[in-house]
mmCIF file of C-alpha atoms and ligand atoms in Angstrom:
data_model
loop_
_atom_site.group_PDB
_atom_site.id
_atom_site.type_symbol
_atom_site.label_atom_id
_atom_site.label_comp_id
_atom_site.label_asym_id
_atom_site.label_seq_id
_atom_site.Cartn_x
_atom_site.Cartn_y
_atom_site.Cartn_z
ATOM 1 C CA MET A 1 4.750 23.552 -0.783
ATOM 2 C CA ALA A 2 6.749 26.695 -0.241
ATOM 3 C CA LYS A 3 4.887 27.741 2.888
ATOM 4 C CA ARG A 4 2.766 25.606 5.174
ATOM 5 C CA VAL A 5 -0.932 25.929 4.433
ATOM 6 C CA THR A 6 -2.187 23.093 6.615
ATOM 7 C CA GLY A 7 -1.272 21.055 9.675
ATOM 8 C CA PRO A 8 1.586 18.527 9.804
ATOM 9 C CA GLU A 9 -0.857 15.642 10.278
ATOM 10 C CA ILE A 10 -2.515 16.422 6.933
ATOM 11 C CA GLU A 11 0.828 16.913 5.173
ATOM 12 C CA LYS A 12 1.922 13.533 6.523
ATOM 13 C CA LEU A 13 -1.294 11.963 5.194
ATOM 14 C CA ILE A 14 -0.650 13.476 1.743
ATOM 15 C CA GLN A 15 2.970 12.262 1.738
ATOM 16 C CA LEU A 16 1.908 8.700 2.518
ATOM 17 C CA LEU A 17 -0.985 8.710 0.039
ATOM 18 C CA ALA A 18 1.480 9.774 -2.674
ATOM 19 C CA LYS A 19 3.245 6.417 -2.189
ATOM 20 C CA VAL A 20 0.100 4.437 -3.022
ATOM 21 C CA PRO A 21 0.318 3.027 -6.590
ATOM 22 C CA GLY A 22 -2.082 4.927 -8.821
ATOM 23 C CA LEU A 23 -1.724 8.148 -6.832
ATOM 24 C CA GLY A 24 1.030 10.689 -7.474
ATOM 25 C CA PRO A 25 1.743 13.808 -5.393
ATOM 26 C CA ARG A 26 -1.055 15.802 -7.034
ATOM 27 C CA SER A 27 -3.617 12.989 -6.841
ATOM 28 C CA ALA A 28 -2.579 12.423 -3.229
ATOM 29 C CA ARG A 29 -3.605 15.959 -2.274
ATOM 30 C CA ARG A 30 -6.870 15.540 -4.130
ATOM 31 C CA ALA A 31 -7.450 12.190 -2.416
ATOM 32 C CA ALA A 32 -6.613 13.624 1.013
ATOM 33 C CA LEU A 33 -9.117 16.451 0.582
ATOM 34 C CA HIS A 34 -11.786 14.010 -0.601
ATOM 35 C CA LEU A 35 -11.121 11.739 2.390
ATOM 36 C CA ILE A 36 -11.364 14.708 4.745
ATOM 37 C CA LYS A 37 -14.616 15.872 3.161
ATOM 38 C CA LYS A 38 -15.977 12.329 3.482
ATOM 39 C CA LYS A 39 -14.607 12.033 6.987
ATOM 40 C CA ASP A 40 -17.211 9.740 8.461
ATOM 41 C CA GLN A 41 -18.100 7.811 5.301
ATOM 42 C CA LEU A 42 -14.560 7.184 4.060
ATOM 43 C CA LEU A 43 -11.605 8.503 6.114
ATOM 44 C CA GLY A 44 -12.626 6.859 9.383
ATOM 45 C CA PRO A 45 -13.681 3.505 7.863
ATOM 46 C CA LEU A 46 -10.561 3.364 5.668
ATOM 47 C CA SER A 47 -8.293 4.064 8.635
ATOM 48 C CA LEU A 48 -9.981 1.226 10.548
ATOM 49 C CA ALA A 49 -9.873 -1.147 7.578
ATOM 50 C CA MET A 50 -6.155 -0.474 7.134
ATOM 51 C CA GLY A 51 -5.570 -1.036 10.830
ATOM 52 C CA GLU A 52 -7.456 -4.337 10.683
ATOM 53 C CA ALA A 53 -5.540 -5.444 7.600
ATOM 54 C CA TYR A 54 -2.293 -4.426 9.300
ATOM 55 C CA ASP A 55 -3.115 -6.506 12.368
ATOM 56 C CA LYS A 56 -4.477 -9.566 10.597
ATOM 57 C CA VAL A 57 -2.887 -9.950 7.183
ATOM 58 C CA LYS A 58 -0.794 -13.069 6.578
ATOM 59 C CA ILE A 59 0.936 -14.727 3.660
ATOM 60 C CA CYS A 60 -0.486 -18.240 3.239
ATOM 61 C CA SER A 61 2.305 -20.652 4.126
ATOM 62 C CA ARG A 62 0.915 -23.193 1.676
ATOM 63 C CA CYS A 63 0.315 -21.178 -1.516
ATOM 64 C CA GLY A 64 1.663 -17.652 -0.976
ATOM 65 C CA ASN A 65 -1.737 -15.929 -1.261
ATOM 66 C CA VAL A 66 -2.492 -12.903 0.921
ATOM 67 C CA ASP A 67 -5.239 -13.458 3.477
ATOM 68 C CA THR A 68 -6.199 -12.998 7.099
ATOM 69 C CA SER A 69 -6.066 -16.761 7.717
ATOM 70 C CA ASP A 70 -3.281 -19.297 7.150
ATOM 71 C CA PRO A 71 -3.901 -21.565 5.261
ATOM 72 C CA CYS A 72 -5.829 -19.119 3.128
ATOM 73 C CA THR A 73 -9.417 -19.024 1.863
ATOM 74 C CA VAL A 74 -8.400 -20.699 -1.410
ATOM 75 C CA CYS A 75 -6.331 -23.488 0.185
ATOM 76 C CA THR A 76 -9.136 -24.405 2.595
ATOM 77 C CA ASP A 77 -11.943 -24.240 0.033
ATOM 78 C CA ILE A 78 -13.143 -27.866 -0.218
ATOM 79 C CA ARG A 79 -15.324 -27.032 -3.236
ATOM 80 C CA ARG A 80 -12.187 -26.483 -5.316
ATOM 81 C CA ASP A 81 -10.441 -29.168 -7.331
ATOM 82 C CA HIS A 82 -7.133 -29.407 -5.495
ATOM 83 C CA SER A 83 -5.791 -31.855 -8.090
ATOM 84 C CA MET A 84 -5.349 -28.841 -10.372
ATOM 85 C CA LEU A 85 -2.779 -26.240 -9.434
ATOM 86 C CA ILE A 86 -2.320 -22.888 -11.119
ATOM 87 C CA ILE A 87 1.138 -21.381 -10.655
ATOM 88 C CA CYS A 88 1.418 -17.625 -10.905
ATOM 89 C CA GLU A 89 3.970 -14.932 -10.191
ATOM 90 C CA ASP A 90 2.081 -12.672 -7.872
ATOM 91 C CA VAL A 91 -1.000 -12.528 -5.663
ATOM 92 C CA SER A 92 -2.458 -9.953 -8.062
ATOM 93 C CA ASP A 93 -2.332 -12.624 -10.793
ATOM 94 C CA LEU A 94 -4.115 -15.148 -8.558
ATOM 95 C CA TRP A 95 -6.857 -12.602 -7.959
ATOM 96 C CA ALA A 96 -7.063 -11.703 -11.652
ATOM 97 C CA LEU A 97 -7.343 -15.372 -12.654
ATOM 98 C CA GLU A 98 -10.063 -15.901 -10.065
ATOM 99 C CA ARG A 99 -12.002 -12.933 -11.442
ATOM 100 C CA ALA A 100 -11.922 -14.663 -14.825
ATOM 101 C CA GLY A 101 -13.715 -17.505 -13.029
ATOM 102 C CA ALA A 102 -12.712 -20.076 -15.672
ATOM 103 C CA MET A 103 -11.178 -22.653 -13.333
ATOM 104 C CA ASN A 104 -11.988 -24.088 -9.934
ATOM 105 C CA ALA A 105 -8.407 -24.913 -9.042
ATOM 106 C CA ALA A 106 -5.903 -24.323 -6.264
ATOM 107 C CA TYR A 107 -2.994 -21.894 -6.688
ATOM 108 C CA HIS A 108 0.664 -21.492 -5.971
ATOM 109 C CA VAL A 109 2.171 -18.004 -5.928
ATOM 110 C CA LEU A 110 5.876 -17.833 -6.786
ATOM 111 C CA GLY A 111 6.444 -14.294 -5.591
ATOM 112 C CA GLY A 112 8.274 -13.252 -8.771
ATOM 113 C CA THR A 113 10.239 -14.755 -11.629
ATOM 114 C CA LEU A 114 13.765 -15.961 -12.071
ATOM 115 C CA SER A 115 15.866 -12.957 -13.009
ATOM 116 C CA PRO A 116 19.634 -13.450 -12.767
ATOM 117 C CA LEU A 117 20.265 -9.792 -13.641
ATOM 118 C CA ASP A 118 18.222 -8.722 -10.605
ATOM 119 C CA GLY A 119 19.783 -11.422 -8.466
ATOM 120 C CA VAL A 120 16.557 -13.440 -8.215
ATOM 121 C CA GLY A 121 17.356 -17.160 -8.158
ATOM 122 C CA PRO A 122 15.230 -20.269 -7.452
ATOM 123 C CA ASP A 123 15.702 -19.949 -3.679
ATOM 124 C CA ASP A 124 14.204 -16.452 -3.758
ATOM 125 C CA LEU A 125 10.959 -17.808 -5.152
ATOM 126 C CA ASN A 126 8.330 -20.067 -3.581
ATOM 127 C CA ILE A 127 9.542 -23.079 -5.631
ATOM 128 C CA ARG A 128 10.770 -25.501 -2.966
ATOM 129 C CA ALA A 129 7.337 -25.392 -1.303
ATOM 130 C CA LEU A 130 5.820 -26.089 -4.731
ATOM 131 C CA VAL A 131 7.908 -29.239 -5.186
ATOM 132 C CA ASP A 132 6.982 -30.384 -1.667
ATOM 133 C CA ARG A 133 3.356 -29.732 -2.419
ATOM 134 C CA VAL A 134 3.385 -31.673 -5.685
ATOM 135 C CA SER A 135 5.249 -34.559 -3.989
ATOM 136 C CA GLU A 136 2.220 -35.050 -1.716
ATOM 137 C CA GLY A 137 0.585 -36.695 -4.742
ATOM 138 C CA THR A 138 -2.777 -34.890 -4.848
ATOM 139 C CA VAL A 139 -1.900 -32.610 -7.748
ATOM 140 C CA LYS A 140 -2.538 -34.160 -11.177
ATOM 141 C CA GLU A 141 -2.321 -31.095 -13.420
ATOM 142 C CA ILE A 142 -0.297 -27.925 -13.159
ATOM 143 C CA ILE A 143 -1.059 -24.829 -15.205
ATOM 144 C CA ILE A 144 1.879 -22.455 -15.328
ATOM 145 C CA ALA A 145 0.234 -19.030 -15.568
ATOM 146 C CA VAL A 146 3.225 -16.706 -15.514
ATOM 147 C CA ASN A 147 3.562 -13.486 -17.490
ATOM 148 C CA ALA A 148 4.437 -13.862 -21.184
ATOM 149 C CA THR A 149 7.804 -12.238 -20.608
ATOM 150 C CA VAL A 150 11.281 -13.687 -21.042
ATOM 151 C CA GLU A 151 11.635 -14.050 -17.262
ATOM 152 C CA GLY A 152 8.221 -15.670 -17.029
ATOM 153 C CA GLN A 153 9.005 -18.223 -19.712
ATOM 154 C CA THR A 154 12.433 -18.938 -18.189
ATOM 155 C CA THR A 155 10.737 -19.551 -14.872
ATOM 156 C CA ALA A 156 8.163 -21.827 -16.525
ATOM 157 C CA HIS A 157 10.910 -23.973 -18.002
ATOM 158 C CA TYR A 158 12.779 -24.146 -14.714
ATOM 159 C CA ILE A 159 9.649 -25.275 -12.899
ATOM 160 C CA THR A 160 8.881 -27.848 -15.585
ATOM 161 C CA ASP A 161 12.360 -29.277 -15.068
ATOM 162 C CA GLN A 162 11.965 -29.371 -11.303
ATOM 163 C CA LEU A 163 8.686 -31.261 -11.612
ATOM 164 C CA SER A 164 9.779 -33.692 -14.345
ATOM 165 C CA ASP A 165 10.007 -36.639 -11.908
ATOM 166 C CA PHE A 166 6.370 -36.365 -10.874
ATOM 167 C CA ASN A 167 3.448 -37.862 -12.721
ATOM 168 C CA VAL A 168 1.699 -34.554 -13.391
ATOM 169 C CA LYS A 169 0.477 -32.991 -16.580
ATOM 170 C CA ILE A 170 2.065 -29.582 -16.980
ATOM 171 C CA THR A 171 0.443 -26.997 -19.213
ATOM 172 C CA ARG A 172 0.877 -23.327 -19.793
ATOM 173 C CA LEU A 173 -1.484 -20.538 -20.755
ATOM 174 C CA ALA A 174 -2.276 -20.335 -24.450
ATOM 175 C CA HIS A 175 -0.888 -17.461 -26.422
ATOM 176 C CA GLY A 176 -4.086 -15.530 -26.075
ATOM 177 C CA VAL A 177 -1.985 -13.542 -23.662
ATOM 178 C CA PRO A 178 -0.330 -10.692 -25.544
ATOM 179 C CA VAL A 179 3.444 -11.180 -25.616
ATOM 180 C CA GLY A 180 5.015 -8.864 -23.101
ATOM 181 C CA GLY A 181 1.665 -8.251 -21.429
ATOM 182 C CA GLU A 182 0.931 -8.523 -17.728
ATOM 183 C CA LEU A 183 -1.923 -10.710 -16.514
ATOM 184 C CA ASP A 184 -3.253 -8.161 -14.097
ATOM 185 C CA TYR A 185 -4.189 -5.774 -16.915
ATOM 186 C CA LEU A 186 -6.055 -8.297 -19.055
ATOM 187 C CA ASP A 187 -9.809 -8.554 -19.382
ATOM 188 C CA GLU A 188 -11.628 -11.625 -18.109
ATOM 189 C CA GLY A 189 -12.428 -12.881 -21.617
ATOM 190 C CA THR A 190 -8.787 -13.005 -22.656
ATOM 191 C CA LEU A 191 -7.820 -14.738 -19.423
ATOM 192 C CA THR A 192 -10.610 -17.291 -19.846
ATOM 193 C CA ALA A 193 -9.622 -18.043 -23.444
ATOM 194 C CA ALA A 194 -5.976 -18.421 -22.433
ATOM 195 C CA LEU A 195 -6.918 -20.856 -19.661
ATOM 196 C CA ARG A 196 -9.202 -22.960 -21.902
ATOM 197 C CA ALA A 197 -6.617 -23.179 -24.706
ATOM 198 C CA ARG A 198 -3.756 -24.157 -22.395
ATOM 199 C CA THR A 199 -1.230 -26.385 -24.157
ATOM 200 C CA ALA A 200 1.105 -29.184 -23.046
ATOM 201 C CA ILE A 201 4.714 -28.127 -22.477
ATOM 202 C CA MET B 26 -15.005 -11.681 -7.453
ATOM 203 C CA ALA B 27 -17.001 -14.812 -8.167
ATOM 204 C CA LYS B 28 -15.528 -16.809 -5.286
ATOM 205 C CA ARG B 29 -13.764 -15.523 -2.228
ATOM 206 C CA VAL B 30 -9.991 -15.660 -2.550
ATOM 207 C CA THR B 31 -9.090 -13.636 0.520
ATOM 208 C CA GLY B 32 -10.399 -12.614 3.909
ATOM 209 C CA PRO B 33 -13.317 -10.188 4.428
ATOM 210 C CA GLU B 34 -10.996 -7.626 6.045
ATOM 211 C CA ILE B 35 -8.946 -7.377 2.851
ATOM 212 C CA GLU B 36 -12.034 -7.255 0.636
ATOM 213 C CA LYS B 37 -13.367 -4.436 2.810
ATOM 214 C CA LEU B 38 -10.061 -2.577 2.398
ATOM 215 C CA ILE B 39 -10.260 -2.962 -1.395
ATOM 216 C CA GLN B 40 -13.878 -1.741 -1.455
ATOM 217 C CA LEU B 41 -12.979 1.392 0.494
ATOM 218 C CA LEU B 42 -9.822 2.092 -1.517
ATOM 219 C CA ALA B 43 -11.926 1.938 -4.695
ATOM 220 C CA LYS B 44 -13.807 5.025 -3.426
ATOM 221 C CA VAL B 45 -10.638 7.122 -3.241
ATOM 222 C CA PRO B 46 -10.459 9.538 -6.207
ATOM 223 C CA GLY B 47 -7.780 8.367 -8.629
ATOM 224 C CA LEU B 48 -8.302 4.698 -7.772
ATOM 225 C CA GLY B 49 -10.909 2.496 -9.456
ATOM 226 C CA PRO B 50 -11.800 -1.098 -8.506
ATOM 227 C CA ARG B 51 -8.776 -2.541 -10.326
ATOM 228 C CA SER B 52 -6.312 0.046 -9.018
ATOM 229 C CA ALA B 53 -7.769 -0.489 -5.557
ATOM 230 C CA ARG B 54 -6.791 -4.174 -5.589
ATOM 231 C CA ARG B 55 -3.336 -3.267 -6.814
ATOM 232 C CA ALA B 56 -3.039 -0.588 -4.137
ATOM 233 C CA ALA B 57 -4.248 -2.983 -1.416
ATOM 234 C CA LEU B 58 -1.648 -5.592 -2.375
ATOM 235 C CA HIS B 59 1.084 -2.952 -2.452
ATOM 236 C CA LEU B 60 0.019 -1.678 0.980
ATOM 237 C CA ILE B 61 0.056 -5.225 2.344
ATOM 238 C CA LYS B 62 3.495 -5.899 0.884
ATOM 239 C CA LYS B 63 4.722 -2.634 2.397
ATOM 240 C CA LYS B 64 2.969 -3.401 5.658
ATOM 241 C CA ASP B 65 5.339 -1.695 8.049
ATOM 242 C CA GLN B 66 6.548 1.074 5.743
ATOM 243 C CA LEU B 67 3.155 2.089 4.332
ATOM 244 C CA LEU B 68 0.016 0.264 5.530
ATOM 245 C CA GLY B 69 0.611 0.824 9.237
ATOM 246 C CA PRO B 70 1.774 4.458 8.942
ATOM 247 C CA LEU B 71 -1.071 5.316 6.549
ATOM 248 C CA SER B 72 -3.645 3.785 8.875
ATOM 249 C CA LEU B 73 -2.263 5.865 11.743
ATOM 250 C CA ALA B 74 -2.058 9.050 9.631
ATOM 251 C CA MET B 75 -5.684 8.601 8.580
ATOM 252 C CA GLY B 76 -6.706 8.022 12.184
ATOM 253 C CA GLU B 77 -4.872 11.174 13.270
ATOM 254 C CA ALA B 78 -6.424 13.202 10.451
ATOM 255 C CA TYR B 79 -9.844 11.783 11.367
ATOM 256 C CA ASP B 80 -9.424 12.819 14.993
ATOM 257 C CA LYS B 81 -7.915 16.244 14.412
ATOM 258 C CA VAL B 82 -9.076 17.674 11.092
ATOM 259 C CA LYS B 83 -11.116 20.869 11.188
ATOM 260 C CA ILE B 84 -12.521 23.358 8.719
ATOM 261 C CA CYS B 85 -11.102 26.800 9.552
ATOM 262 C CA SER B 86 -14.025 28.890 10.815
ATOM 263 C CA ARG B 87 -12.377 32.026 9.437
ATOM 264 C CA CYS B 88 -11.379 31.083 5.878
ATOM 265 C CA GLY B 89 -12.735 27.592 5.126
ATOM 266 C CA ASN B 90 -9.291 25.964 4.743
ATOM 267 C CA VAL B 91 -8.760 22.406 5.994
ATOM 268 C CA ASP B 92 -6.343 22.074 8.892
ATOM 269 C CA THR B 93 -5.824 20.538 12.308
ATOM 270 C CA SER B 94 -6.070 23.918 14.018
ATOM 271 C CA ASP B 95 -8.811 26.555 13.930
ATOM 272 C CA PRO B 96 -8.010 29.275 12.910
ATOM 273 C CA CYS B 97 -5.795 27.566 10.369
ATOM 274 C CA THR B 98 -2.072 27.780 9.562
ATOM 275 C CA VAL B 99 -2.727 30.402 6.873
ATOM 276 C CA CYS B 100 -5.027 32.598 8.975
ATOM 277 C CA THR B 101 -2.540 32.673 11.868
ATOM 278 C CA ASP B 102 0.564 33.254 9.723
ATOM 279 C CA ILE B 103 1.716 36.737 10.750
ATOM 280 C CA ARG B 104 4.264 36.853 7.906
ATOM 281 C CA ARG B 105 1.400 37.033 5.388
ATOM 282 C CA ASP B 106 -0.125 40.248 4.107
ATOM 283 C CA HIS B 107 -3.635 39.946 5.515
ATOM 284 C CA SER B 108 -4.717 43.101 3.664
ATOM 285 C CA MET B 109 -4.837 40.984 0.506
ATOM 286 C CA LEU B 110 -7.473 38.264 0.286
ATOM 287 C CA ILE B 111 -7.669 35.613 -2.421
ATOM 288 C CA ILE B 112 -11.128 34.109 -2.842
ATOM 289 C CA CYS B 113 -11.314 30.594 -4.280
ATOM 290 C CA GLU B 114 -13.882 27.863 -4.725
ATOM 291 C CA ASP B 115 -12.236 24.969 -2.997
ATOM 292 C CA VAL B 116 -9.446 24.110 -0.570
ATOM 293 C CA SER B 117 -7.675 22.375 -3.456
ATOM 294 C CA ASP B 118 -7.517 25.755 -5.246
ATOM 295 C CA LEU B 119 -6.042 27.420 -2.152
ATOM 296 C CA TRP B 120 -3.348 24.744 -2.038
ATOM 297 C CA ALA B 121 -2.694 25.042 -5.797
ATOM 298 C CA LEU B 122 -2.353 28.837 -5.570
ATOM 299 C CA GLU B 123 0.044 28.470 -2.638
ATOM 300 C CA ARG B 124 2.168 26.050 -4.640
ATOM 301 C CA ALA B 125 2.422 28.756 -7.314
ATOM 302 C CA GLY B 126 3.946 30.848 -4.539
ATOM 303 C CA ALA B 127 3.174 34.105 -6.339
ATOM 304 C CA MET B 128 1.362 35.878 -3.508
ATOM 305 C CA ASN B 129 1.769 36.180 0.229
ATOM 306 C CA ALA B 130 -1.893 36.769 0.910
ATOM 307 C CA ALA B 131 -4.690 35.394 3.061
ATOM 308 C CA TYR B 132 -7.487 33.282 1.578
ATOM 309 C CA HIS B 133 -11.199 32.748 1.711
ATOM 310 C CA VAL B 134 -12.648 29.440 0.504
ATOM 311 C CA LEU B 135 -16.221 29.610 -0.787
ATOM 312 C CA GLY B 136 -16.849 25.878 -0.808
ATOM 313 C CA GLY B 137 -18.310 25.883 -4.330
ATOM 314 C CA THR B 138 -19.982 28.231 -6.788
ATOM 315 C CA LEU B 139 -23.487 29.583 -7.182
ATOM 316 C CA SER B 140 -25.414 27.049 -9.223
ATOM 317 C CA PRO B 141 -29.206 27.534 -9.212
ATOM 318 C CA LEU B 142 -29.707 24.345 -11.261
ATOM 319 C CA ASP B 143 -27.976 22.327 -8.521
ATOM 320 C CA GLY B 144 -29.789 24.253 -5.804
ATOM 321 C CA VAL B 145 -26.634 26.035 -4.619
ATOM 322 C CA GLY B 146 -27.508 29.568 -3.486
ATOM 323 C CA PRO B 147 -25.515 32.257 -1.617
ATOM 324 C CA ASP B 148 -26.379 30.804 1.791
ATOM 325 C CA ASP B 149 -24.813 27.480 0.789
ATOM 326 C CA LEU B 150 -21.464 29.153 0.235
ATOM 327 C CA ASN B 151 -19.060 30.770 2.694
ATOM 328 C CA ILE B 152 -20.096 34.283 1.555
ATOM 329 C CA ARG B 153 -21.645 35.798 4.689
ATOM 330 C CA ALA B 154 -18.408 35.082 6.581
ATOM 331 C CA LEU B 155 -16.544 36.802 3.741
ATOM 332 C CA VAL B 156 -18.631 39.953 4.054
ATOM 333 C CA ASP B 157 -18.131 39.941 7.837
ATOM 334 C CA ARG B 158 -14.415 39.498 7.325
ATOM 335 C CA VAL B 159 -14.128 42.369 4.861
ATOM 336 C CA SER B 160 -16.216 44.599 7.142
ATOM 337 C CA GLU B 161 -13.464 44.325 9.775
ATOM 338 C CA GLY B 162 -11.528 46.814 7.604
ATOM 339 C CA THR B 163 -8.146 45.051 7.312
ATOM 340 C CA VAL B 164 -8.653 43.794 3.758
ATOM 341 C CA LYS B 165 -7.658 46.305 1.074
ATOM 342 C CA GLU B 166 -7.575 44.123 -2.041
ATOM 343 C CA ILE B 167 -9.547 41.058 -3.025
ATOM 344 C CA ILE B 168 -8.495 38.731 -5.853
ATOM 345 C CA ILE B 169 -11.387 36.567 -7.013
ATOM 346 C CA ALA B 170 -9.647 33.359 -8.144
ATOM 347 C CA VAL B 171 -12.614 31.210 -9.136
ATOM 348 C CA ASN B 172 -12.677 28.826 -12.077
ATOM 349 C CA ALA B 173 -13.213 30.401 -15.516
ATOM 350 C CA THR B 174 -16.612 28.704 -15.819
ATOM 351 C CA VAL B 175 -20.071 30.239 -16.128
ATOM 352 C CA GLU B 176 -20.769 29.358 -12.472
ATOM 353 C CA GLY B 177 -17.430 30.786 -11.402
ATOM 354 C CA GLN B 178 -18.026 34.072 -13.192
ATOM 355 C CA THR B 179 -21.599 34.325 -11.881
ATOM 356 C CA THR B 180 -20.233 33.811 -8.381
ATOM 357 C CA ALA B 181 -17.538 36.447 -8.956
ATOM 358 C CA HIS B 182 -20.178 38.987 -9.989
ATOM 359 C CA TYR B 183 -22.380 38.177 -7.003
ATOM 360 C CA ILE B 184 -19.454 38.626 -4.604
ATOM 361 C CA THR B 185 -18.448 41.890 -6.273
ATOM 362 C CA ASP B 186 -21.999 43.163 -5.706
ATOM 363 C CA GLN B 187 -21.990 42.069 -2.067
ATOM 364 C CA LEU B 188 -18.729 43.904 -1.430
ATOM 365 C CA SER B 189 -19.595 47.074 -3.370
ATOM 366 C CA ASP B 190 -20.118 49.120 -0.166
ATOM 367 C CA PHE B 191 -16.606 48.464 1.090
ATOM 368 C CA ASN B 192 -13.519 50.431 0.105
ATOM 369 C CA VAL B 193 -11.635 47.448 -1.364
ATOM 370 C CA LYS B 194 -10.046 46.924 -4.754
ATOM 371 C CA ILE B 195 -11.522 43.809 -6.376
ATOM 372 C CA THR B 196 -9.615 42.026 -9.157
ATOM 373 C CA ARG B 197 -9.844 38.685 -10.901
ATOM 374 C CA LEU B 198 -7.285 36.302 -12.431
ATOM 375 C CA ALA B 199 -6.156 37.286 -15.924
ATOM 376 C CA HIS B 200 -7.278 35.133 -18.840
ATOM 377 C CA GLY B 201 -4.563 34.069 -21.233
ATOM 378 C CA VAL B 202 -2.406 31.376 -22.717
ATOM 379 C CA PRO B 203 -1.258 28.834 -20.081
ATOM 380 C CA VAL B 204 2.521 28.900 -19.637
ATOM 381 C CA GLY B 205 3.912 26.140 -21.831
ATOM 382 C CA GLY B 206 0.550 25.834 -23.573
ATOM 383 C CA GLU B 207 0.243 25.462 -27.334
ATOM 384 C CA LEU B 208 -1.996 27.954 -29.104
ATOM 385 C CA ASP B 209 -3.283 25.221 -31.356
ATOM 386 C CA TYR B 210 -5.071 23.501 -28.490
ATOM 387 C CA LEU B 211 -6.683 26.580 -26.973
ATOM 388 C CA ASP B 212 -10.303 27.552 -27.450
ATOM 389 C CA GLU B 213 -11.265 30.779 -29.224
ATOM 390 C CA GLY B 214 -12.393 32.457 -26.003
ATOM 391 C CA THR B 215 -8.988 32.022 -24.390
ATOM 392 C CA LEU B 216 -7.164 33.184 -27.500
ATOM 393 C CA THR B 217 -9.384 36.253 -27.805
ATOM 394 C CA ALA B 218 -8.826 37.107 -24.136
ATOM 395 C CA ALA B 219 -5.072 36.586 -24.492
ATOM 396 C CA LEU B 220 -4.981 38.864 -27.542
ATOM 397 C CA ARG B 221 -7.017 41.597 -25.855
ATOM 398 C CA ALA B 222 -4.864 41.484 -22.722
ATOM 399 C CA ARG B 223 -1.603 41.439 -24.687
ATOM 400 C CA THR B 224 1.331 42.995 -22.876
ATOM 401 C CA ALA B 225 4.433 44.845 -24.085
ATOM 402 C CA ILE B 226 7.591 42.734 -24.357
HETATM 403 ZN ZN1 ZN C 328 -3.201 -20.611 0.398
HETATM 404 ZN ZN1 ZN C 329 -8.091 29.847 7.943
#
């Protein structure tokens, strides 16, 4: 803005909101005004919820999920079948797969994919913890649910190699997933079909 | 989500983010994960900025702008020409007009438009304060910058009537072709207005 039309606290709020994915500079102003108009219903509660998340959020040391407890809600859920492990790139994929509701498995979040061009090697991903976890002997089947990208498939092969000494069945998502597509954007039906039609590697 | 995959604090954060304009339920999850990943750069600062805005935000009792001081930054800006008053519907319009940077005027925010069907009458808008303000005698020109909707134009006429006893020049925004706009996409009303208000090159 050429000249100041509002206080620095509100300009700061707009600047920070503009960094939230899904909001640009224009949407950020719109969002800030909406929050201010809904001061008691939205601005106050959201500020508190963010503060709580800031204080309590943890990365699960077992699976890489985001939670306020470690181990996380998924890892400590005794109603899940912990002999089945779904490996995904990101927490958003774990959440998307859970929304599909097709499996009752445990998860392991890699935190990315192998990408030599970006300098991402095996040690930058949550792979060593995966091998340790599988070596415990509980896991009988692993579903590699990475994105259908070149990096995703490279990562899938690397993981398959790393786990070749263990007596586990390793499958991957069926090609119901559009090539080049990202899991997080897919509808539940597509994700469910891809899980059900998983194939041996 | 069918089953819980994360703590209640994070689910609460997602629920509240989904109420922010520009974010839906899916974008809210994405935004929450991004905020958590950028905990110290974004989540913490945004929580604090929202808390500060919550504590300090005020509606300017003079013009209806949103600020942390009352009267607001615009009303107390002595470098502005306070003899010129731009009337708009919403604070977002005030901010948009300021970004245009075309005028150096003061503002008056109505807080909506007359809309009998929605039960919005003159007393629901910031009109009495406008009349009081004009009666002080400083204002010499008023630009009515309401939306080019039926409600906006009705409101403009009502305000013009209310201010008919004062010696002020009242104008409204010109209709015409948006800069960069393609004629092909414009409605007949806009094209007709643009033709009638044609200017010499
Ligand atoms: Zn976990
Ligand atoms: Zn003001």
